[in-house]
Amino acid sequence: MNNKENSNLKDYLSKLLKKKIREDGRKPFDYRKISVETGILSQANGSARVKLGDTEVLAGVKIGAGTPYPDGPADGTLMVNSELSPIASDRFESGPPSPASIELSRVIDRAIRESGTIDVSKLCIKSGEKVWMVFVDVYPINDDGNLFDIGLIAAMAALKNARMPKYDEKTEQVNHRELTKDKLPINEEPVMCTFGKLDGEIFVDSTEREELVMDSRLSIGITKKGNICAMQKGGEGTITSSEMMDMIKKAQELSKDLRKNL
Amino acid sequence: MGGKSDKPLIVKGKRLDGRTAEELRPFKIKAGIIKQADGSCELEFGETKVIAGVYGPKKVLPKHLEENTRAFLKVTYSMIPFSTSERNRPGPSRRSKEISKVIKDALAPAINLEKYPQTCIDIHIEITNANAGTRTSAINAATVALIDAGIEMRDVVASIAAGKVEDQVILDLFQDEDNFGQADLPIAMMPRTGEITLVQMDGDMTAAEIKKAIDMCEKACLKIAKVQRKAIIDEYKNNEVKNNE
Amino acid sequence: MTEKKIEKLYVSDREIVIPGDVLAEGMSYLPSGRAMREDNKIIATSLGLTNIKGHVIKIIPLAGRYIPKRGDAVIGKITGIARHGWRVDIRCPFDADLPISEASQSYIDTNRYPMSKYFDVGDYIFASIFDISENRFIKLSTKNRPYRKLHNGIIIEVSPTKIPRIIGKQGSMIKMLKENSGCDILVGQNGWVWIKNDDPEKQMLMSKAIRKIETESHTTGLTDKIKKMLNTKGGKK
């Protein structure tokens, strides 16, 4: 976010925001149009392709079997990973995961994990020896901003779409070619609202151009009950505590509509 | 390759998925699906699904890769983690590096690289669902993405694999045939000139079988090239139709 | 036996073609733009639109990044300051410089003032390409009007292949845009367009209009459509 280099754009977007309008004609708290497709990939246990305006994300779930961690011998494991592949934007680079992609993975992971979305105690095959391991991978195809909110929707849609593979008791192997009718034990549906702040103006669902110049952002994960399950502040700017409380209130409102996409 | 199937792969001239020896899996191609990219394509060949994006010609980074008389062509082929039956760990493997290289060598002859000296043309290919034929599908998709990006080229590149299953030469292997067949022979070519730009082979085939396989691939490539062309024309025509309404 | 001479045109005017398409056969046809001769055939070398004038077959590209040419008017962004001048991003793969000697008609005194007083990092300029060296090092000039520093305003990005449509025949489109909006507009061949108006909503409307021209570039009656758009939206205010 080099604001000196983009001072004209920043000035323009902030003037519009002061009139409660965005570059694409939206109001500050409008989301772009969301569409969700699920069950589109045959190799994944569950999959989803989600669009938010021009931003597009693919998410897939793979379920395998492995040894449990010593501190939870009867608990399955969940891992969320995201990769900012250079296919989705000129700004992404090949190579080891960037700090931005690690942050995205971890924020989505936290929202799912901390809300207790998956009941890992139900993912035990044989206590102390074998448990189900659930991997969720989030892959942006086109980045026009707000990968956090849409990444979580994609991950949740793929998890809800997933079916368990068959476990062969005799060979103690997972048969990846045969899926059962069983779904994952899902208890919760967290969604996330990410707010941007530019010259004191607050808005949601930022585009790539807005992300280029905004001062700070706050992502808030909201559970079905309206509780908060994850937060992450980003950007080199600041937010006040009253702004934060306003954002939480707004997130609680907006989360209801977002959850309709699951 | 090499394993043994527990059931016959060809019964009365029909393959397990009902195809004849020379029949292709149903396939579809769509151009222009990634707004951020200069050119892009999404392709399905049976259950194999691919997305390709082209960025460039752009600055060469790192600088030492720059070539004075032509563009530096960079191809990255990768399989996303949920594209395979066991989760595929993210990041490049020896396999994906080799495939990236042969795809680059298959595309380079068709691109007028000398038109873009001191630049880089970056091609990213993501396999989103793998069911054999991922490298040939990657080449078909990357070609459409290159054309969509307005890159100057001599011809399109179309690609398909032939193989040998139960002593028969067949076209466009799917997963089971790839796993249990006797040979696999992916080919890429420029349909207008007939020049071959990719050959790989593993397994066991006679010279006569190879001749037969190449003939089959040539015919199939002409068919694929027509659909590649249509994908591009449709994208640009559609814009026109939509806008005239 | 006399050799059979084929003279045949395979495409019509304003047809979309892709690389490798055989456009014509015969030595009397001439390739132009994105087309080449191979033996007695004329072949398209990129995605484009045919433009046939007599025996000259021209392919006008429909997509692609900006490739700089000497004499082009471009919009650039100052990205750095060096001893000899300013480093400028002109949205192309090559480095571009605005040398001190080409920056202004008047004397630039770098001993008295810091160079950032003239052009600072982040500033946009309207400049002409006055030289491209053999190793593709680009020199810009802002010495003569209308080339200059662009104060305020916004920059939007469009496909460089659509720039001719935004300018219009003899500048007709751009003239109409300015007259019907009160915005200042400058168009760079590199696909950057500068829009200035004190009212940000007018800037927003103009950037929408330009995007519309970009996506609907090959439709007819576009000038009238855009004019209507500017006037009805503007009239509401």
PDB file of C-alpha atoms in Angstrom, chain C residues 22-223:
ATOM      1  CA  VAL C  22      -4.950 -18.690 -44.008  1.00  0.00           C
ATOM      2  CA  LEU C  23      -6.303 -15.382 -45.259  1.00  0.00           C
ATOM      3  CA  ALA C  24      -5.431 -15.615 -48.946  1.00  0.00           C
ATOM      4  CA  GLU C  25      -3.398 -17.531 -51.448  1.00  0.00           C
ATOM      5  CA  GLY C  26      -1.469 -15.932 -54.283  1.00  0.00           C
ATOM      6  CA  MET C  27       1.465 -13.606 -54.769  1.00  0.00           C
ATOM      7  CA  SER C  28      -0.747 -10.630 -55.620  1.00  0.00           C
ATOM      8  CA  TYR C  29      -1.954 -10.292 -52.016  1.00  0.00           C
ATOM      9  CA  LEU C  30       0.034  -8.272 -49.514  1.00  0.00           C
ATOM     10  CA  PRO C  31       0.090  -8.774 -45.738  1.00  0.00           C
ATOM     11  CA  SER C  32      -0.162  -5.778 -43.418  1.00  0.00           C
ATOM     12  CA  GLY C  33      -0.412  -5.364 -39.658  1.00  0.00           C
ATOM     13  CA  ARG C  34      -0.670  -8.700 -37.873  1.00  0.00           C
ATOM     14  CA  ALA C  35      -0.335 -10.801 -41.034  1.00  0.00           C
ATOM     15  CA  MET C  36       2.608 -12.436 -42.770  1.00  0.00           C
ATOM     16  CA  ARG C  37       3.475 -14.171 -45.989  1.00  0.00           C
ATOM     17  CA  GLU C  38       4.472 -17.825 -45.952  1.00  0.00           C
ATOM     18  CA  ASP C  39       5.297 -19.047 -49.470  1.00  0.00           C
ATOM     19  CA  ASN C  40       2.268 -18.054 -51.505  1.00  0.00           C
ATOM     20  CA  LYS C  41      -0.067 -17.801 -48.518  1.00  0.00           C
ATOM     21  CA  ILE C  42      -1.030 -14.884 -46.314  1.00  0.00           C
ATOM     22  CA  ILE C  43      -1.364 -15.972 -42.682  1.00  0.00           C
ATOM     23  CA  ALA C  44      -2.834 -14.143 -39.677  1.00  0.00           C
ATOM     24  CA  THR C  45      -0.341 -13.839 -36.820  1.00  0.00           C
ATOM     25  CA  SER C  46      -2.629 -12.724 -34.052  1.00  0.00           C
ATOM     26  CA  LEU C  47      -6.201 -12.433 -32.933  1.00  0.00           C
ATOM     27  CA  GLY C  48      -7.589  -9.572 -34.963  1.00  0.00           C
ATOM     28  CA  LEU C  49     -10.083  -8.055 -37.308  1.00  0.00           C
ATOM     29  CA  THR C  50      -9.562  -8.168 -41.088  1.00  0.00           C
ATOM     30  CA  ASN C  51      -9.348  -4.911 -42.999  1.00  0.00           C
ATOM     31  CA  ILE C  52      -9.189  -5.505 -46.737  1.00  0.00           C
ATOM     32  CA  LYS C  53      -8.309  -2.742 -49.165  1.00  0.00           C
ATOM     33  CA  GLY C  54      -7.805  -4.078 -52.679  1.00  0.00           C
ATOM     34  CA  HIS C  55      -5.113  -6.688 -52.389  1.00  0.00           C
ATOM     35  CA  VAL C  56      -3.777  -5.480 -49.060  1.00  0.00           C
ATOM     36  CA  ILE C  57      -4.967  -7.639 -46.192  1.00  0.00           C
ATOM     37  CA  LYS C  58      -4.485  -5.952 -42.879  1.00  0.00           C
ATOM     38  CA  ILE C  59      -5.085  -7.572 -39.500  1.00  0.00           C
ATOM     39  CA  ILE C  60      -5.893  -5.121 -36.722  1.00  0.00           C
ATOM     40  CA  PRO C  61      -5.175  -6.663 -33.306  1.00  0.00           C
ATOM     41  CA  LEU C  62      -8.119  -7.114 -30.946  1.00  0.00           C
ATOM     42  CA  ALA C  63      -6.058  -7.720 -27.808  1.00  0.00           C
ATOM     43  CA  GLY C  64      -2.577  -7.285 -26.421  1.00  0.00           C
ATOM     44  CA  ARG C  65      -0.367  -5.121 -24.276  1.00  0.00           C
ATOM     45  CA  TYR C  66       1.193  -1.851 -25.303  1.00  0.00           C
ATOM     46  CA  ILE C  67       4.369  -2.027 -27.382  1.00  0.00           C
ATOM     47  CA  PRO C  68       6.043   1.412 -27.457  1.00  0.00           C
ATOM     48  CA  LYS C  69       6.720   3.257 -30.727  1.00  0.00           C
ATOM     49  CA  ARG C  70       8.677   6.443 -31.313  1.00  0.00           C
ATOM     50  CA  GLY C  71       6.358   9.443 -31.470  1.00  0.00           C
ATOM     51  CA  ASP C  72       3.586   7.888 -29.388  1.00  0.00           C
ATOM     52  CA  ALA C  73       1.829  10.085 -26.851  1.00  0.00           C
ATOM     53  CA  VAL C  74       1.700   8.204 -23.558  1.00  0.00           C
ATOM     54  CA  ILE C  75       0.699   8.745 -19.968  1.00  0.00           C
ATOM     55  CA  GLY C  76       3.390   7.812 -17.479  1.00  0.00           C
ATOM     56  CA  LYS C  77       3.835   7.648 -13.747  1.00  0.00           C
ATOM     57  CA  ILE C  78       6.999   8.897 -12.066  1.00  0.00           C
ATOM     58  CA  THR C  79       8.473   5.990 -10.124  1.00  0.00           C
ATOM     59  CA  GLY C  80      11.894   7.294  -9.206  1.00  0.00           C
ATOM     60  CA  ILE C  81      14.345  10.162  -9.342  1.00  0.00           C
ATOM     61  CA  ALA C  82      17.894   9.708 -10.634  1.00  0.00           C
ATOM     62  CA  ARG C  83      20.726  12.150 -11.267  1.00  0.00           C
ATOM     63  CA  HIS C  84      20.016  12.538 -14.960  1.00  0.00           C
ATOM     64  CA  GLY C  85      16.244  12.612 -14.826  1.00  0.00           C
ATOM     65  CA  TRP C  86      13.081  10.810 -13.771  1.00  0.00           C
ATOM     66  CA  ARG C  87      12.278   7.143 -14.062  1.00  0.00           C
ATOM     67  CA  VAL C  88       8.804   6.648 -15.532  1.00  0.00           C
ATOM     68  CA  ASP C  89       6.408   3.710 -15.727  1.00  0.00           C
ATOM     69  CA  ILE C  90       4.604   3.823 -19.064  1.00  0.00           C
ATOM     70  CA  ARG C  91       2.874   0.453 -18.623  1.00  0.00           C
ATOM     71  CA  CYS C  92       5.194  -1.450 -20.909  1.00  0.00           C
ATOM     72  CA  PRO C  93       7.932  -4.033 -20.373  1.00  0.00           C
ATOM     73  CA  PHE C  94      10.765  -1.535 -20.831  1.00  0.00           C
ATOM     74  CA  ASP C  95      12.302   1.137 -18.636  1.00  0.00           C
ATOM     75  CA  ALA C  96      11.511   4.707 -19.581  1.00  0.00           C
ATOM     76  CA  ASP C  97      13.267   7.911 -18.554  1.00  0.00           C
ATOM     77  CA  LEU C  98      12.392  11.556 -18.707  1.00  0.00           C
ATOM     78  CA  PRO C  99      15.835  13.232 -18.965  1.00  0.00           C
ATOM     79  CA  ILE C 100      16.195  16.640 -17.315  1.00  0.00           C
ATOM     80  CA  SER C 101      17.026  18.141 -20.694  1.00  0.00           C
ATOM     81  CA  GLU C 102      13.692  16.961 -22.116  1.00  0.00           C
ATOM     82  CA  ALA C 103      11.489  17.931 -19.199  1.00  0.00           C
ATOM     83  CA  SER C 104      10.848  21.576 -19.897  1.00  0.00           C
ATOM     84  CA  GLN C 105      11.486  24.503 -22.268  1.00  0.00           C
ATOM     85  CA  SER C 106      12.758  26.498 -19.350  1.00  0.00           C
ATOM     86  CA  TYR C 107      15.931  25.805 -17.438  1.00  0.00           C
ATOM     87  CA  ILE C 108      15.676  23.285 -14.639  1.00  0.00           C
ATOM     88  CA  ASP C 109      18.023  24.298 -11.877  1.00  0.00           C
ATOM     89  CA  THR C 110      18.758  21.167  -9.891  1.00  0.00           C
ATOM     90  CA  ASN C 111      21.191  23.067  -7.694  1.00  0.00           C
ATOM     91  CA  ARG C 112      18.541  25.427  -6.432  1.00  0.00           C
ATOM     92  CA  TYR C 113      15.547  23.121  -6.168  1.00  0.00           C
ATOM     93  CA  PRO C 114      15.178  19.419  -5.485  1.00  0.00           C
ATOM     94  CA  MET C 115      14.123  17.523  -8.576  1.00  0.00           C
ATOM     95  CA  SER C 116      10.926  16.449  -6.825  1.00  0.00           C
ATOM     96  CA  LYS C 117       9.767  20.066  -7.061  1.00  0.00           C
ATOM     97  CA  TYR C 118       9.309  19.535 -10.786  1.00  0.00           C
ATOM     98  CA  PHE C 119       8.116  15.937 -10.876  1.00  0.00           C
ATOM     99  CA  ASP C 120       7.675  13.834  -7.777  1.00  0.00           C
ATOM    100  CA  VAL C 121       7.262  10.101  -7.328  1.00  0.00           C
ATOM    101  CA  GLY C 122       3.604   9.279  -7.926  1.00  0.00           C
ATOM    102  CA  ASP C 123       3.008  12.190 -10.302  1.00  0.00           C
ATOM    103  CA  TYR C 124       1.506  11.425 -13.680  1.00  0.00           C
ATOM    104  CA  ILE C 125       2.775  13.004 -16.884  1.00  0.00           C
ATOM    105  CA  PHE C 126       1.580  13.241 -20.456  1.00  0.00           C
ATOM    106  CA  ALA C 127       4.664  12.715 -22.610  1.00  0.00           C
ATOM    107  CA  SER C 128       5.847  11.761 -26.047  1.00  0.00           C
ATOM    108  CA  ILE C 129       8.297   8.993 -26.802  1.00  0.00           C
ATOM    109  CA  PHE C 130      11.140  10.793 -28.496  1.00  0.00           C
ATOM    110  CA  ASP C 131      13.635   7.978 -28.618  1.00  0.00           C
ATOM    111  CA  ILE C 132      13.869   4.229 -28.240  1.00  0.00           C
ATOM    112  CA  SER C 133      17.429   2.966 -28.177  1.00  0.00           C
ATOM    113  CA  GLU C 134      18.592  -0.274 -29.723  1.00  0.00           C
ATOM    114  CA  ASN C 135      18.373  -2.049 -26.387  1.00  0.00           C
ATOM    115  CA  ARG C 136      14.881  -0.680 -25.865  1.00  0.00           C
ATOM    116  CA  PHE C 137      15.633   2.060 -23.439  1.00  0.00           C
ATOM    117  CA  ILE C 138      12.898   4.651 -23.807  1.00  0.00           C
ATOM    118  CA  LYS C 139      13.378   8.397 -23.597  1.00  0.00           C
ATOM    119  CA  LEU C 140      10.376  10.617 -23.013  1.00  0.00           C
ATOM    120  CA  SER C 141       9.829  14.300 -23.528  1.00  0.00           C
ATOM    121  CA  THR C 142       7.446  16.800 -21.952  1.00  0.00           C
ATOM    122  CA  LYS C 143       9.124  19.788 -23.542  1.00  0.00           C
ATOM    123  CA  ASN C 144       6.384  20.809 -25.948  1.00  0.00           C
ATOM    124  CA  ARG C 145       2.686  21.334 -25.498  1.00  0.00           C
ATOM    125  CA  PRO C 146       0.396  19.496 -24.899  1.00  0.00           C
ATOM    126  CA  TYR C 147       2.904  17.364 -22.982  1.00  0.00           C
ATOM    127  CA  ARG C 148       3.095  18.195 -19.302  1.00  0.00           C
ATOM    128  CA  LYS C 149       2.607  17.175 -15.711  1.00  0.00           C
ATOM    129  CA  LEU C 150      -0.949  16.093 -14.924  1.00  0.00           C
ATOM    130  CA  HIS C 151      -2.226  17.824 -11.810  1.00  0.00           C
ATOM    131  CA  ASN C 152      -4.889  15.930  -9.857  1.00  0.00           C
ATOM    132  CA  GLY C 153      -7.413  13.901 -11.832  1.00  0.00           C
ATOM    133  CA  ILE C 154      -7.665  10.124 -12.011  1.00  0.00           C
ATOM    134  CA  ILE C 155      -6.107   7.507 -14.240  1.00  0.00           C
ATOM    135  CA  ILE C 156      -8.050   4.593 -15.641  1.00  0.00           C
ATOM    136  CA  GLU C 157      -6.651   1.626 -17.482  1.00  0.00           C
ATOM    137  CA  VAL C 158      -8.049   0.390 -20.797  1.00  0.00           C
ATOM    138  CA  SER C 159      -6.804  -2.039 -23.416  1.00  0.00           C
ATOM    139  CA  PRO C 160      -4.308  -0.240 -25.687  1.00  0.00           C
ATOM    140  CA  THR C 161      -6.024  -1.825 -28.705  1.00  0.00           C
ATOM    141  CA  LYS C 162      -9.161   0.168 -27.850  1.00  0.00           C
ATOM    142  CA  ILE C 163      -7.459   3.565 -27.748  1.00  0.00           C
ATOM    143  CA  PRO C 164      -8.259   4.428 -31.404  1.00  0.00           C
ATOM    144  CA  ARG C 165     -11.972   3.955 -30.624  1.00  0.00           C
ATOM    145  CA  ILE C 166     -11.799   6.232 -27.582  1.00  0.00           C
ATOM    146  CA  ILE C 167     -10.177   8.926 -29.685  1.00  0.00           C
ATOM    147  CA  GLY C 168     -12.564   8.358 -32.607  1.00  0.00           C
ATOM    148  CA  LYS C 169     -12.265   9.399 -36.230  1.00  0.00           C
ATOM    149  CA  GLN C 170     -10.285  12.644 -36.310  1.00  0.00           C
ATOM    150  CA  GLY C 171     -10.761  12.863 -32.578  1.00  0.00           C
ATOM    151  CA  SER C 172     -14.564  12.933 -32.819  1.00  0.00           C
ATOM    152  CA  MET C 173     -15.257  10.681 -29.828  1.00  0.00           C
ATOM    153  CA  ILE C 174     -12.906  12.410 -27.437  1.00  0.00           C
ATOM    154  CA  LYS C 175     -14.255  15.812 -28.514  1.00  0.00           C
ATOM    155  CA  MET C 176     -17.798  14.663 -27.804  1.00  0.00           C
ATOM    156  CA  LEU C 177     -16.745  13.266 -24.408  1.00  0.00           C
ATOM    157  CA  LYS C 178     -15.202  16.556 -23.364  1.00  0.00           C
ATOM    158  CA  GLU C 179     -18.081  18.690 -24.633  1.00  0.00           C
ATOM    159  CA  ASN C 180     -20.768  16.621 -22.922  1.00  0.00           C
ATOM    160  CA  SER C 181     -19.105  16.295 -19.545  1.00  0.00           C
ATOM    161  CA  GLY C 182     -16.930  19.292 -18.842  1.00  0.00           C
ATOM    162  CA  CYS C 183     -14.109  16.870 -17.989  1.00  0.00           C
ATOM    163  CA  ASP C 184     -10.513  17.283 -19.059  1.00  0.00           C
ATOM    164  CA  ILE C 185      -9.423  14.083 -20.784  1.00  0.00           C
ATOM    165  CA  LEU C 186      -6.065  12.937 -22.105  1.00  0.00           C
ATOM    166  CA  VAL C 187      -5.528   9.606 -23.777  1.00  0.00           C
ATOM    167  CA  GLY C 188      -2.196   7.768 -23.841  1.00  0.00           C
ATOM    168  CA  GLN C 189      -1.457   5.222 -26.558  1.00  0.00           C
ATOM    169  CA  ASN C 190      -0.328   2.960 -23.724  1.00  0.00           C
ATOM    170  CA  GLY C 191      -3.906   2.568 -22.518  1.00  0.00           C
ATOM    171  CA  TRP C 192      -3.896   4.987 -19.616  1.00  0.00           C
ATOM    172  CA  VAL C 193      -6.566   7.656 -19.722  1.00  0.00           C
ATOM    173  CA  TRP C 194      -6.516  10.739 -17.519  1.00  0.00           C
ATOM    174  CA  ILE C 195      -9.793  12.313 -16.427  1.00  0.00           C
ATOM    175  CA  LYS C 196     -10.087  15.516 -14.489  1.00  0.00           C
ATOM    176  CA  ASN C 197     -13.035  17.303 -12.978  1.00  0.00           C
ATOM    177  CA  ASP C 198     -13.494  18.858  -9.548  1.00  0.00           C
ATOM    178  CA  ASP C 199     -16.638  16.793  -9.055  1.00  0.00           C
ATOM    179  CA  PRO C 200     -15.616  13.161  -8.321  1.00  0.00           C
ATOM    180  CA  GLU C 201     -19.002  11.919  -9.498  1.00  0.00           C
ATOM    181  CA  LYS C 202     -18.386  13.456 -12.912  1.00  0.00           C
ATOM    182  CA  GLN C 203     -15.052  11.665 -13.000  1.00  0.00           C
ATOM    183  CA  MET C 204     -16.830   8.464 -12.087  1.00  0.00           C
ATOM    184  CA  LEU C 205     -19.407   8.900 -14.846  1.00  0.00           C
ATOM    185  CA  MET C 206     -16.667   9.607 -17.381  1.00  0.00           C
ATOM    186  CA  SER C 207     -14.684   6.529 -16.369  1.00  0.00           C
ATOM    187  CA  LYS C 208     -17.863   4.483 -16.813  1.00  0.00           C
ATOM    188  CA  ALA C 209     -18.395   6.010 -20.262  1.00  0.00           C
ATOM    189  CA  ILE C 210     -14.839   5.174 -21.289  1.00  0.00           C
ATOM    190  CA  ARG C 211     -15.188   1.608 -20.030  1.00  0.00           C
ATOM    191  CA  LYS C 212     -18.375   1.320 -22.071  1.00  0.00           C
ATOM    192  CA  ILE C 213     -16.521   2.448 -25.182  1.00  0.00           C
ATOM    193  CA  GLU C 214     -13.836  -0.114 -24.415  1.00  0.00           C
ATOM    194  CA  THR C 215     -16.205  -3.068 -24.114  1.00  0.00           C
ATOM    195  CA  GLU C 216     -18.511  -2.035 -26.945  1.00  0.00           C
ATOM    196  CA  SER C 217     -15.809  -0.800 -29.285  1.00  0.00           C
ATOM    197  CA  HIS C 218     -16.962  -2.643 -32.379  1.00  0.00           C
ATOM    198  CA  THR C 219     -20.637  -1.710 -32.221  1.00  0.00           C
ATOM    199  CA  THR C 220     -22.308   0.897 -34.371  1.00  0.00           C
ATOM    200  CA  GLY C 221     -23.908   4.086 -33.132  1.00  0.00           C
ATOM    201  CA  LEU C 222     -21.593   4.115 -30.150  1.00  0.00           C
ATOM    202  CA  THR C 223     -20.982   7.868 -30.144  1.00  0.00           C
TER     203      THR C 223
END
